[in-house]
Amino acid sequence: MKNDELLKEKQISSESIYKGKIIDVYKDKVICPNGHESTRELIRHCKASCIMAFTSDNKLLIERQYRYPYDEVIYEFPAGKCDKDEDPLVTAKRELEEETGYYANNIVYLGKMYPSCAYTDEVIYLYLATSLEKRKQHLDENEALNIFEMSLDEVIKLVKSGEIKDAKTLCALTYYFTLNK
Protein backbone atom coordinates (compact mmCIF):
# COMPACT_ATOMS: atom_id res chain seq x y z
CA MET A 1 0.00 0.00 0.00
CA LYS A 2 1.20 3.50 -0.77
CA ASN A 3 0.70 5.06 2.64
CA ASP A 4 1.60 2.08 4.84
CA GLU A 5 5.02 3.55 5.62
CA LEU A 6 3.23 6.51 7.25
CA LEU A 7 1.56 4.12 9.72
CA LYS A 8 4.73 2.54 11.07
CA GLU A 9 6.05 3.12 14.57
CA LYS A 10 9.77 3.44 15.28
CA GLN A 11 11.25 1.53 18.20
CA ILE A 12 13.53 3.68 20.35
CA SER A 13 14.21 1.20 23.17
CA SER A 14 13.40 -2.34 24.28
CA GLU A 15 13.57 -3.74 27.81
CA SER A 16 13.44 -7.47 28.49
CA ILE A 17 10.98 -8.12 31.34
CA TYR A 18 10.80 -11.92 31.36
CA LYS A 19 12.45 -14.84 29.55
CA GLY A 20 10.44 -18.07 29.56
CA LYS A 21 10.31 -21.47 27.89
CA ILE A 22 7.88 -20.43 25.12
CA ILE A 23 7.48 -16.67 25.60
CA ASP A 24 9.65 -13.64 26.25
CA VAL A 25 8.10 -10.38 27.44
CA TYR A 26 9.38 -6.93 26.47
CA LYS A 27 8.49 -3.33 27.24
CA ASP A 28 9.36 -1.17 24.24
CA LYS A 29 9.26 2.58 23.72
CA VAL A 30 8.17 3.75 20.28
CA ILE A 31 7.63 6.94 18.35
CA CYS A 32 4.12 6.93 16.88
CA PRO A 33 3.27 8.26 13.39
CA ASN A 34 2.03 11.49 15.02
CA GLY A 35 5.49 12.01 16.62
CA HIS A 36 4.40 11.18 20.17
CA GLU A 37 6.21 8.62 22.32
CA SER A 38 4.32 5.58 23.58
CA THR A 39 4.93 2.22 25.27
CA ARG A 40 4.30 -1.21 23.77
CA GLU A 41 4.19 -4.37 25.86
CA LEU A 42 5.16 -7.27 23.63
CA ILE A 43 5.16 -11.03 23.98
CA ARG A 44 7.59 -12.78 21.67
CA HIS A 45 6.33 -16.31 21.04
CA CYS A 46 7.64 -19.20 18.99
CA LYS A 47 5.75 -20.07 15.82
CA ALA A 48 3.28 -22.96 15.77
CA SER A 49 1.32 -25.19 13.41
CA CYS A 50 -2.35 -26.23 13.38
CA ILE A 51 -3.67 -29.18 11.41
CA MET A 52 -7.18 -29.68 10.02
CA ALA A 53 -7.09 -33.43 9.36
CA PHE A 54 -9.63 -35.58 7.50
CA THR A 55 -9.69 -39.34 8.08
CA SER A 56 -10.37 -41.78 5.21
CA ASP A 57 -14.08 -41.79 6.10
CA ASN A 58 -14.18 -37.98 5.79
CA LYS A 59 -14.23 -37.24 9.53
CA LEU A 60 -12.27 -34.40 11.09
CA LEU A 61 -9.92 -35.04 14.00
CA ILE A 62 -10.74 -32.67 16.82
CA GLU A 63 -9.43 -32.48 20.36
CA ARG A 64 -10.81 -31.56 23.74
CA GLN A 65 -8.02 -30.06 25.80
CA TYR A 66 -7.86 -28.08 29.04
CA ARG A 67 -6.51 -24.57 28.55
CA TYR A 68 -5.26 -23.04 31.78
CA PRO A 69 -5.68 -19.31 30.90
CA TYR A 70 -9.42 -19.85 30.41
CA ASP A 71 -9.84 -22.62 33.03
CA GLU A 72 -11.83 -24.46 30.39
CA VAL A 73 -11.72 -27.62 28.29
CA ILE A 74 -12.06 -26.51 24.68
CA TYR A 75 -12.46 -27.96 21.19
CA GLU A 76 -9.55 -27.40 18.84
CA PHE A 77 -7.72 -28.92 15.91
CA PRO A 78 -4.40 -30.62 16.69
CA ALA A 79 -1.59 -28.08 17.00
CA GLY A 80 1.74 -27.44 18.59
CA LYS A 81 4.72 -25.15 18.79
CA CYS A 82 7.67 -25.35 16.46
CA ASP A 83 11.00 -26.37 17.87
CA LYS A 84 13.78 -23.82 17.37
CA ASP A 85 14.39 -23.28 13.63
CA GLU A 86 11.91 -26.06 12.76
CA ASP A 87 9.94 -25.74 9.53
CA PRO A 88 6.20 -25.35 10.36
CA LEU A 89 5.36 -28.20 7.93
CA VAL A 90 7.63 -30.54 9.89
CA THR A 91 5.93 -29.35 13.08
CA ALA A 92 2.50 -30.03 11.60
CA LYS A 93 3.37 -33.61 10.69
CA ARG A 94 5.03 -34.26 14.06
CA GLU A 95 2.25 -32.74 16.15
CA LEU A 96 -0.49 -34.55 14.24
CA GLU A 97 1.13 -37.89 14.93
CA GLU A 98 2.07 -37.09 18.55
CA GLU A 99 -1.39 -35.87 19.49
CA THR A 100 -3.68 -38.07 17.39
CA GLY A 101 -1.63 -41.09 16.39
CA TYR A 102 -2.16 -40.34 12.68
CA TYR A 103 0.51 -39.71 10.07
CA ALA A 104 -0.43 -37.48 7.11
CA ASN A 105 0.61 -38.83 3.71
CA ASN A 106 -0.78 -35.65 2.15
CA ILE A 107 -0.53 -32.27 3.81
CA VAL A 108 -1.03 -28.86 2.21
CA TYR A 109 -0.54 -25.33 3.47
CA LEU A 110 -3.75 -23.34 3.97
CA GLY A 111 -2.34 -20.05 5.27
CA LYS A 112 -1.14 -18.41 8.45
CA MET A 113 -2.74 -16.38 11.18
CA TYR A 114 -1.76 -13.85 13.85
CA PRO A 115 -3.67 -14.97 16.99
CA SER A 116 -3.46 -11.61 18.74
CA CYS A 117 -1.57 -8.98 16.77
CA ALA A 118 -1.92 -6.26 19.40
CA TYR A 119 0.58 -7.72 21.86
CA THR A 120 2.29 -10.84 20.49
CA ASP A 121 4.32 -11.73 17.42
CA GLU A 122 3.08 -15.34 17.42
CA VAL A 123 2.36 -16.84 13.99
CA ILE A 124 0.37 -20.04 13.53
CA TYR A 125 0.69 -21.90 10.24
CA LEU A 126 -2.45 -23.74 9.12
CA TYR A 127 -2.44 -27.04 7.23
CA LEU A 128 -4.92 -29.49 5.72
CA ALA A 129 -4.00 -33.16 6.16
CA THR A 130 -5.51 -36.08 4.25
CA SER A 131 -4.55 -39.67 3.38
CA LEU A 132 -4.00 -40.40 7.05
CA GLU A 133 -2.29 -43.55 8.26
CA LYS A 134 -3.02 -44.79 11.79
CA ARG A 135 0.09 -45.08 13.93
CA LYS A 136 0.68 -44.64 17.66
CA GLN A 137 -0.22 -41.58 19.71
CA HIS A 138 2.64 -40.32 21.87
CA LEU A 139 1.68 -37.26 23.90
CA ASP A 140 4.19 -34.99 25.60
CA GLU A 141 4.87 -35.76 29.26
CA ASN A 142 2.32 -33.33 30.76
CA GLU A 143 -0.15 -33.33 27.86
CA ALA A 144 -3.70 -34.63 28.32
CA LEU A 145 -6.38 -34.53 25.64
CA ASN A 146 -9.24 -36.48 24.12
CA ILE A 147 -9.44 -37.05 20.36
CA PHE A 148 -12.75 -37.23 18.51
CA GLU A 149 -13.69 -37.90 14.91
CA MET A 150 -16.52 -35.65 13.75
CA SER A 151 -18.18 -34.93 10.45
CA LEU A 152 -17.68 -31.48 8.99
CA ASP A 153 -21.39 -30.82 9.67
CA GLU A 154 -20.91 -31.71 13.35
CA VAL A 155 -17.96 -29.35 13.59
CA ILE A 156 -19.95 -26.56 11.92
CA LYS A 157 -22.74 -27.10 14.49
CA LEU A 158 -20.16 -26.61 17.25
CA VAL A 159 -19.05 -23.37 15.61
CA LYS A 160 -22.65 -22.14 15.26
CA SER A 161 -23.44 -22.99 18.89
CA GLY A 162 -20.35 -21.10 20.08
CA GLU A 163 -18.71 -24.23 21.46
CA ILE A 164 -15.65 -23.85 19.22
CA LYS A 165 -13.93 -20.66 20.31
CA ASP A 166 -10.33 -21.48 19.46
CA ALA A 167 -8.98 -18.94 16.95
CA LYS A 168 -6.63 -21.26 15.06
CA THR A 169 -9.41 -23.82 14.56
CA LEU A 170 -11.84 -21.16 13.34
CA CYS A 171 -9.20 -19.73 10.99
CA ALA A 172 -8.34 -23.15 9.56
CA LEU A 173 -12.03 -23.75 8.86
CA THR A 174 -12.32 -20.32 7.22
CA TYR A 175 -9.31 -20.97 4.97
CA TYR A 176 -10.66 -24.42 4.09
CA PHE A 177 -14.06 -23.05 3.03
CA THR A 178 -12.57 -20.02 1.26
CA LEU A 179 -10.07 -22.06 -0.73
CA ASN A 180 -12.64 -24.74 -1.61
CA LYS A 181 -15.34 -22.42 -2.97
Coordinates of N, CA and C in Angstrom, one line a residue:
M1 N 0.8 -1.2 0.0 CA 0.0 0.0 0.0 C 0.9 1.3 0.0
K2 N 0.4 2.3 -0.6 CA 1.2 3.5 -0.8 C 1.5 4.2 0.6
N3 N 0.5 4.3 1.4 CA 0.7 5.1 2.6 C 1.0 4.2 3.9
D4 N 1.3 2.9 3.7 CA 1.6 2.1 4.8 C 2.8 2.6 5.6
E5 N 3.8 3.1 4.9 CA 5.0 3.5 5.6 C 4.7 4.7 6.6
L6 N 3.6 5.4 6.3 CA 3.2 6.5 7.2 C 2.6 6.0 8.5
L7 N 2.2 4.7 8.6 CA 1.6 4.1 9.7 C 2.5 3.5 10.7
K8 N 3.8 3.3 10.3 CA 4.7 2.5 11.1 C 5.2 3.3 12.3
E9 N 5.5 2.6 13.4 CA 6.0 3.1 14.6 C 7.5 2.8 14.6
K10 N 8.3 3.6 15.2 CA 9.8 3.4 15.3 C 10.2 3.1 16.7
Q11 N 10.8 1.9 16.9 CA 11.2 1.5 18.2 C 12.4 2.4 18.6
I12 N 12.4 2.9 19.9 CA 13.5 3.7 20.3 C 14.2 3.0 21.5
S13 N 13.6 2.0 22.1 CA 14.2 1.2 23.2 C 13.4 -0.1 23.4
S14 N 14.1 -1.1 24.0 CA 13.4 -2.3 24.3 C 14.0 -2.9 25.6
E15 N 13.1 -3.2 26.5 CA 13.6 -3.7 27.8 C 13.0 -5.1 28.0
S16 N 13.9 -6.1 28.2 CA 13.4 -7.5 28.5 C 12.9 -7.6 29.9
I17 N 11.6 -8.0 30.0 CA 11.0 -8.1 31.3 C 11.0 -9.5 31.9
Y18 N 10.9 -10.5 31.0 CA 10.8 -11.9 31.4 C 11.3 -12.8 30.2
K19 N 12.0 -13.8 30.5 CA 12.5 -14.8 29.5 C 11.9 -16.2 30.0
G20 N 11.1 -16.8 29.2 CA 10.4 -18.1 29.6 C 10.8 -19.2 28.6
K21 N 10.1 -20.3 28.8 CA 10.3 -21.5 27.9 C 9.7 -21.2 26.5
I22 N 8.5 -20.7 26.4 CA 7.9 -20.4 25.1 C 7.6 -19.0 24.8
I23 N 7.7 -18.1 25.8 CA 7.5 -16.7 25.6 C 8.6 -15.8 26.2
D24 N 8.8 -14.7 25.7 CA 9.7 -13.6 26.2 C 8.8 -12.4 26.2
V25 N 8.9 -11.6 27.3 CA 8.1 -10.4 27.4 C 9.0 -9.2 27.4
Y26 N 8.6 -8.2 26.6 CA 9.4 -6.9 26.5 C 8.5 -5.7 26.7
K27 N 9.1 -4.6 27.1 CA 8.5 -3.3 27.2 C 9.3 -2.4 26.3
D28 N 8.7 -2.0 25.2 CA 9.4 -1.2 24.2 C 8.8 0.2 24.3
K29 N 9.7 1.2 23.9 CA 9.3 2.6 23.7 C 9.3 2.8 22.2
V30 N 8.3 3.5 21.7 CA 8.2 3.7 20.3 C 7.8 5.2 20.0
I31 N 8.1 5.7 18.8 CA 7.6 6.9 18.3 C 6.5 6.6 17.4
C32 N 5.3 7.2 17.7 CA 4.1 6.9 16.9 C 4.2 7.8 15.6
P33 N 3.3 7.5 14.6 CA 3.3 8.3 13.4 C 3.0 9.8 13.6
N34 N 2.3 10.1 14.7 CA 2.0 11.5 15.0 C 3.2 12.2 15.7
G35 N 4.3 11.4 16.0 CA 5.5 12.0 16.6 C 5.5 11.8 18.1
H36 N 4.4 11.4 18.7 CA 4.4 11.2 20.2 C 5.1 9.9 20.6
E37 N 5.6 9.8 21.8 CA 6.2 8.6 22.3 C 5.1 7.8 23.0
S38 N 5.3 6.5 22.9 CA 4.3 5.6 23.6 C 5.1 4.3 24.0
T39 N 4.4 3.5 24.8 CA 4.9 2.2 25.3 C 4.2 1.1 24.7
R40 N 4.9 0.0 24.3 CA 4.3 -1.2 23.8 C 4.8 -2.4 24.6
E41 N 3.8 -3.1 25.2 CA 4.2 -4.4 25.9 C 4.0 -5.5 24.9
L42 N 5.1 -6.3 24.7 CA 5.2 -7.3 23.6 C 5.5 -8.6 24.2
I43 N 4.8 -9.6 23.7 CA 5.2 -11.0 24.0 C 5.7 -11.6 22.7
R44 N 7.0 -12.1 22.8 CA 7.6 -12.8 21.7 C 7.3 -14.3 21.9
H45 N 6.8 -14.9 20.9 CA 6.3 -16.3 21.0 C 6.8 -17.1 19.9
C46 N 7.2 -18.4 20.1 CA 7.6 -19.2 19.0 C 6.5 -19.4 18.0
K47 N 6.8 -19.8 16.8 CA 5.8 -20.1 15.8 C 5.1 -21.4 16.1
A48 N 4.0 -21.7 15.5 CA 3.3 -23.0 15.8 C 2.6 -23.4 14.5
S49 N 2.1 -24.6 14.5 CA 1.3 -25.2 13.4 C 0.0 -25.8 13.9
C50 N -1.0 -25.7 13.1 CA -2.4 -26.2 13.4 C -2.8 -27.1 12.2
I51 N -3.4 -28.2 12.5 CA -3.7 -29.2 11.4 C -5.2 -29.5 11.4
M52 N -5.8 -29.2 10.3 CA -7.2 -29.7 10.0 C -7.1 -31.0 9.3
A53 N -7.4 -32.1 9.9 CA -7.1 -33.4 9.4 C -8.4 -34.2 9.1
F54 N -8.5 -34.7 7.9 CA -9.6 -35.6 7.5 C -9.2 -37.0 7.5
T55 N -9.9 -37.9 8.1 CA -9.7 -39.3 8.1 C -10.2 -39.9 6.7
S56 N -9.9 -41.2 6.5 CA -10.4 -41.8 5.2 C -11.9 -41.8 5.1
D57 N -12.6 -41.8 6.2 CA -14.1 -41.8 6.1 C -14.6 -40.4 6.2
N58 N -13.8 -39.4 5.9 CA -14.2 -38.0 5.8 C -14.6 -37.4 7.1
K59 N -14.0 -37.8 8.2 CA -14.2 -37.2 9.5 C -13.0 -36.4 9.9
L60 N -13.3 -35.3 10.6 CA -12.3 -34.4 11.1 C -11.8 -34.9 12.5
L61 N -10.5 -34.8 12.7 CA -9.9 -35.0 14.0 C -10.0 -33.8 14.8
I62 N -10.6 -33.8 16.0 CA -10.7 -32.7 16.8 C -10.4 -33.1 18.3
E63 N -9.8 -32.2 19.0 CA -9.4 -32.5 20.4 C -10.3 -31.7 21.4
R64 N -10.3 -32.3 22.6 CA -10.8 -31.6 23.7 C -9.6 -31.5 24.7
Q65 N -9.2 -30.3 25.0 CA -8.0 -30.1 25.8 C -8.3 -28.9 26.8
Y66 N -7.8 -29.1 28.0 CA -7.9 -28.1 29.0 C -6.9 -27.0 28.7
R67 N -7.4 -25.7 28.8 CA -6.5 -24.6 28.6 C -6.5 -23.7 29.8
Y68 N -5.4 -23.7 30.5 CA -5.3 -23.0 31.8 C -5.7 -21.6 31.8
P69 N -5.3 -20.7 30.8 CA -5.7 -19.3 30.9 C -7.2 -19.1 31.0
Y70 N -8.0 -20.0 30.4 CA -9.4 -19.9 30.4 C -10.1 -20.8 31.4
D71 N -9.3 -21.6 32.1 CA -9.8 -22.6 33.0 C -11.0 -23.4 32.4
E72 N -10.8 -23.9 31.2 CA -11.8 -24.5 30.4 C -11.3 -25.6 29.5
V73 N -12.0 -26.6 29.3 CA -11.7 -27.6 28.3 C -12.4 -27.2 27.0
I74 N -11.6 -27.1 25.9 CA -12.1 -26.5 24.7 C -11.9 -27.5 23.5
Y75 N -12.6 -27.3 22.5 CA -12.5 -28.0 21.2 C -11.4 -27.2 20.4
E76 N -10.5 -28.0 19.7 CA -9.6 -27.4 18.8 C -9.0 -28.5 17.9
F77 N -8.4 -28.0 16.8 CA -7.7 -28.9 15.9 C -6.3 -29.2 16.5
P78 N -5.7 -30.3 16.2 CA -4.4 -30.6 16.7 C -3.4 -29.5 16.3
A79 N -2.5 -29.2 17.2 CA -1.6 -28.1 17.0 C -0.4 -28.2 18.0
G80 N 0.6 -27.5 17.7 CA 1.7 -27.4 18.6 C 2.8 -26.5 18.1
K81 N 3.7 -26.1 19.1 CA 4.7 -25.2 18.8 C 5.9 -25.8 18.0
C82 N 6.5 -24.9 17.2 CA 7.7 -25.3 16.5 C 8.9 -25.4 17.4
D83 N 9.7 -26.4 17.2 CA 11.0 -26.4 17.9 C 11.9 -25.3 17.2
K84 N 12.9 -24.9 17.9 CA 13.8 -23.8 17.4 C 14.2 -24.1 15.9
D85 N 14.0 -23.2 15.0 CA 14.4 -23.3 13.6 C 13.7 -24.4 12.9
E86 N 12.6 -25.0 13.4 CA 11.9 -26.1 12.8 C 10.9 -25.5 11.7
D87 N 10.9 -26.1 10.6 CA 9.9 -25.7 9.5 C 8.5 -26.0 10.0
P88 N 7.6 -25.1 9.9 CA 6.2 -25.4 10.4 C 5.5 -26.6 9.8
L89 N 5.9 -27.0 8.5 CA 5.4 -28.2 7.9 C 5.8 -29.4 8.7
V90 N 7.1 -29.4 9.1 CA 7.6 -30.5 9.9 C 6.9 -30.6 11.2
T91 N 6.7 -29.4 11.8 CA 5.9 -29.4 13.1 C 4.5 -29.9 12.9
A92 N 3.9 -29.6 11.8 CA 2.5 -30.0 11.6 C 2.4 -31.6 11.5
K93 N 3.3 -32.1 10.8 CA 3.4 -33.6 10.7 C 3.7 -34.3 12.0
R94 N 4.6 -33.7 12.8 CA 5.0 -34.3 14.1 C 3.9 -34.1 15.1
E95 N 3.3 -33.0 15.2 CA 2.2 -32.7 16.2 C 1.0 -33.6 15.9
L96 N 0.7 -33.7 14.6 CA -0.5 -34.6 14.2 C -0.3 -36.0 14.7
E97 N 0.9 -36.5 14.5 CA 1.1 -37.9 14.9 C 1.2 -38.0 16.5
E98 N 1.9 -37.1 17.1 CA 2.1 -37.1 18.5 C 0.7 -37.0 19.2
E99 N -0.1 -36.1 18.8 CA -1.4 -35.9 19.5 C -2.5 -36.8 19.1
T100 N -2.5 -37.3 17.8 CA -3.7 -38.1 17.4 C -3.3 -39.5 17.1
G101 N -2.0 -39.8 16.8 CA -1.6 -41.1 16.4 C -1.8 -41.3 14.9
Y102 N -2.0 -40.2 14.1 CA -2.2 -40.3 12.7 C -1.0 -39.7 12.0
Y103 N -0.5 -40.3 10.9 CA 0.5 -39.7 10.1 C -0.2 -39.2 8.8
A104 N 0.2 -38.0 8.3 CA -0.4 -37.5 7.1 C 0.4 -37.8 5.9
N105 N -0.1 -38.6 5.0 CA 0.6 -38.8 3.7 C 0.5 -37.7 2.7
N106 N -0.6 -36.8 3.0 CA -0.8 -35.7 2.1 C -1.1 -34.5 3.1
I107 N -0.3 -33.4 3.0 CA -0.5 -32.3 3.8 C -0.2 -31.0 3.0
V108 N -1.2 -30.1 3.0 CA -1.0 -28.9 2.2 C -1.2 -27.6 3.1
Y109 N -0.5 -26.6 2.7 CA -0.5 -25.3 3.5 C -1.8 -24.6 3.1
L110 N -2.5 -24.1 4.2 CA -3.7 -23.3 4.0 C -3.5 -21.8 4.1
G111 N -2.6 -21.5 5.0 CA -2.3 -20.1 5.3 C -1.8 -19.9 6.7
K112 N -1.6 -18.7 7.1 CA -1.1 -18.4 8.4 C -2.0 -17.4 9.1
M113 N -1.9 -17.3 10.4 CA -2.7 -16.4 11.2 C -1.9 -15.7 12.3
Y114 N -2.3 -14.5 12.7 CA -1.8 -13.9 13.8 C -2.8 -13.9 15.0
P115 N -2.6 -14.8 16.0 CA -3.7 -15.0 17.0 C -4.1 -13.7 17.7
S116 N -3.1 -12.8 18.0 CA -3.5 -11.6 18.7 C -2.4 -10.6 18.4
C117 N -2.6 -9.9 17.3 CA -1.6 -9.0 16.8 C -1.3 -7.7 17.6
A118 N -2.1 -7.5 18.6 CA -1.9 -6.3 19.4 C -0.8 -6.4 20.4
Y119 N -0.5 -7.6 20.8 CA 0.6 -7.7 21.9 C 1.5 -8.9 21.7
T120 N 1.4 -9.7 20.7 CA 2.3 -10.8 20.5 C 2.7 -11.0 19.0
D121 N 3.9 -11.5 18.8 CA 4.3 -11.7 17.4 C 4.1 -13.2 17.0
E122 N 3.3 -13.9 17.8 CA 3.1 -15.3 17.4 C 2.5 -15.5 16.0
V123 N 2.9 -16.5 15.3 CA 2.4 -16.8 14.0 C 2.0 -18.3 14.0
I124 N 0.8 -18.6 13.6 CA 0.4 -20.0 13.5 C 0.1 -20.4 12.1
Y125 N 0.8 -21.4 11.6 CA 0.7 -21.9 10.2 C -0.4 -23.0 10.2
L126 N -1.3 -22.9 9.2 CA -2.4 -23.7 9.1 C -2.3 -24.7 8.0
Y127 N -2.6 -26.0 8.2 CA -2.4 -27.0 7.2 C -3.7 -27.9 7.1
L128 N -3.9 -28.5 6.0 CA -4.9 -29.5 5.7 C -4.2 -30.8 5.5
A129 N -4.6 -31.8 6.3 CA -4.0 -33.2 6.2 C -5.0 -34.2 5.7
T130 N -4.7 -35.0 4.7 CA -5.5 -36.1 4.2 C -4.6 -37.3 4.0
S131 N -5.3 -38.4 3.6 CA -4.5 -39.7 3.4 C -3.8 -40.1 4.7
L132 N -4.6 -40.1 5.7 CA -4.0 -40.4 7.0 C -3.7 -41.9 7.2
E133 N -2.7 -42.2 7.9 CA -2.3 -43.5 8.3 C -2.2 -43.7 9.8
K134 N -3.0 -44.6 10.3 CA -3.0 -44.8 11.8 C -1.7 -45.3 12.3
R135 N -1.1 -44.6 13.3 CA 0.1 -45.1 13.9 C -0.2 -45.0 15.4
K136 N 0.8 -44.7 16.2 CA 0.7 -44.6 17.7 C 0.7 -43.2 18.2
Q137 N -0.2 -42.9 19.0 CA -0.2 -41.6 19.7 C 0.9 -41.6 20.8
H138 N 1.6 -40.5 20.8 CA 2.6 -40.3 21.9 C 2.7 -38.9 22.3
L139 N 1.8 -38.6 23.3 CA 1.7 -37.3 23.9 C 2.9 -36.8 24.7
D140 N 3.1 -35.5 24.8 CA 4.2 -35.0 25.6 C 3.9 -35.4 27.0
E141 N 4.9 -35.3 27.9 CA 4.9 -35.8 29.3 C 3.7 -35.2 30.1
N142 N 3.4 -33.9 30.0 CA 2.3 -33.3 30.8 C 1.1 -33.0 29.9
E143 N 0.9 -33.6 28.8 CA -0.1 -33.3 27.9 C -1.3 -34.3 28.1
A144 N -2.5 -33.8 28.2 CA -3.7 -34.6 28.3 C -4.8 -34.1 27.4
L145 N -5.3 -35.0 26.5 CA -6.4 -34.5 25.6 C -7.2 -35.7 25.2
N146 N -8.4 -35.5 24.7 CA -9.2 -36.5 24.1 C -9.4 -36.2 22.7
I147 N -9.3 -37.2 21.8 CA -9.4 -37.0 20.4 C -10.8 -37.6 19.9
F148 N -11.5 -36.8 19.1 CA -12.7 -37.2 18.5 C -12.7 -37.2 17.0
E149 N -13.5 -38.0 16.4 CA -13.7 -37.9 14.9 C -15.1 -37.4 14.7
M150 N -15.2 -36.3 14.0 CA -16.5 -35.6 13.7 C -16.7 -35.3 12.3
S151 N -17.9 -35.4 11.8 CA -18.2 -34.9 10.5 C -18.0 -33.4 10.4
L152 N -17.8 -32.9 9.2 CA -17.7 -31.5 9.0 C -19.0 -30.8 9.5
D153 N -20.1 -31.4 9.2 CA -21.4 -30.8 9.7 C -21.4 -30.7 11.2
E154 N -20.9 -31.7 11.9 CA -20.9 -31.7 13.4 C -20.0 -30.6 13.9
V155 N -18.9 -30.4 13.2 CA -18.0 -29.3 13.6 C -18.6 -28.0 13.3
I156 N -19.3 -27.8 12.2 CA -20.0 -26.6 11.9 C -21.0 -26.3 13.0
K157 N -21.7 -27.3 13.4 CA -22.7 -27.1 14.5 C -22.1 -26.6 15.8
L158 N -20.9 -27.1 16.1 CA -20.2 -26.6 17.3 C -19.7 -25.2 17.1
V159 N -19.4 -24.8 15.9 CA -19.1 -23.4 15.6 C -20.3 -22.5 15.8
K160 N -21.4 -22.9 15.2 CA -22.7 -22.1 15.3 C -23.2 -22.0 16.7
S161 N -23.0 -23.0 17.5 CA -23.4 -23.0 18.9 C -22.5 -22.2 19.8
G162 N -21.3 -21.8 19.3 CA -20.4 -21.1 20.1 C -19.5 -22.0 20.9
E163 N -19.5 -23.3 20.7 CA -18.7 -24.2 21.5 C -17.3 -24.3 21.0
I164 N -17.0 -24.0 19.7 CA -15.7 -23.9 19.2 C -15.3 -22.4 19.3
K165 N -14.3 -22.0 20.1 CA -13.9 -20.7 20.3 C -12.5 -20.4 20.0
D166 N -11.8 -21.5 19.7 CA -10.3 -21.5 19.5 C -10.0 -20.8 18.1
A167 N -9.2 -19.8 18.1 CA -9.0 -18.9 16.9 C -8.3 -19.7 15.8
K168 N -7.3 -20.5 16.1 CA -6.6 -21.3 15.1 C -7.6 -22.3 14.4
T169 N -8.4 -22.9 15.1 CA -9.4 -23.8 14.6 C -10.4 -23.1 13.7
L170 N -10.9 -22.0 14.1 CA -11.8 -21.2 13.3 C -11.2 -20.6 12.1
C171 N -9.9 -20.2 12.2 CA -9.2 -19.7 11.0 C -8.9 -20.9 10.0
A172 N -8.6 -22.0 10.5 CA -8.3 -23.1 9.6 C -9.6 -23.5 8.8
L173 N -10.7 -23.5 9.5 CA -12.0 -23.7 8.9 C -12.3 -22.7 7.8
T174 N -12.1 -21.4 8.2 CA -12.3 -20.3 7.2 C -11.5 -20.5 6.0
Y175 N -10.2 -20.7 6.1 CA -9.3 -21.0 5.0 C -9.8 -22.1 4.1
Y176 N -10.2 -23.2 4.8 CA -10.7 -24.4 4.1 C -11.9 -24.1 3.2
F177 N -12.9 -23.4 3.8 CA -14.1 -23.0 3.0 C -13.8 -22.0 2.0
T178 N -12.9 -21.1 2.2 CA -12.6 -20.0 1.3 C -11.8 -20.6 0.1
L179 N -10.9 -21.5 0.3 CA -10.1 -22.1 -0.7 C -10.8 -23.1 -1.5
N180 N -11.9 -23.7 -0.9 CA -12.6 -24.7 -1.6 C -14.0 -24.3 -2.2
K181 N -14.1 -23.0 -2.4 CA -15.3 -22.4 -3.0 C -15.3 -22.6 -4.5

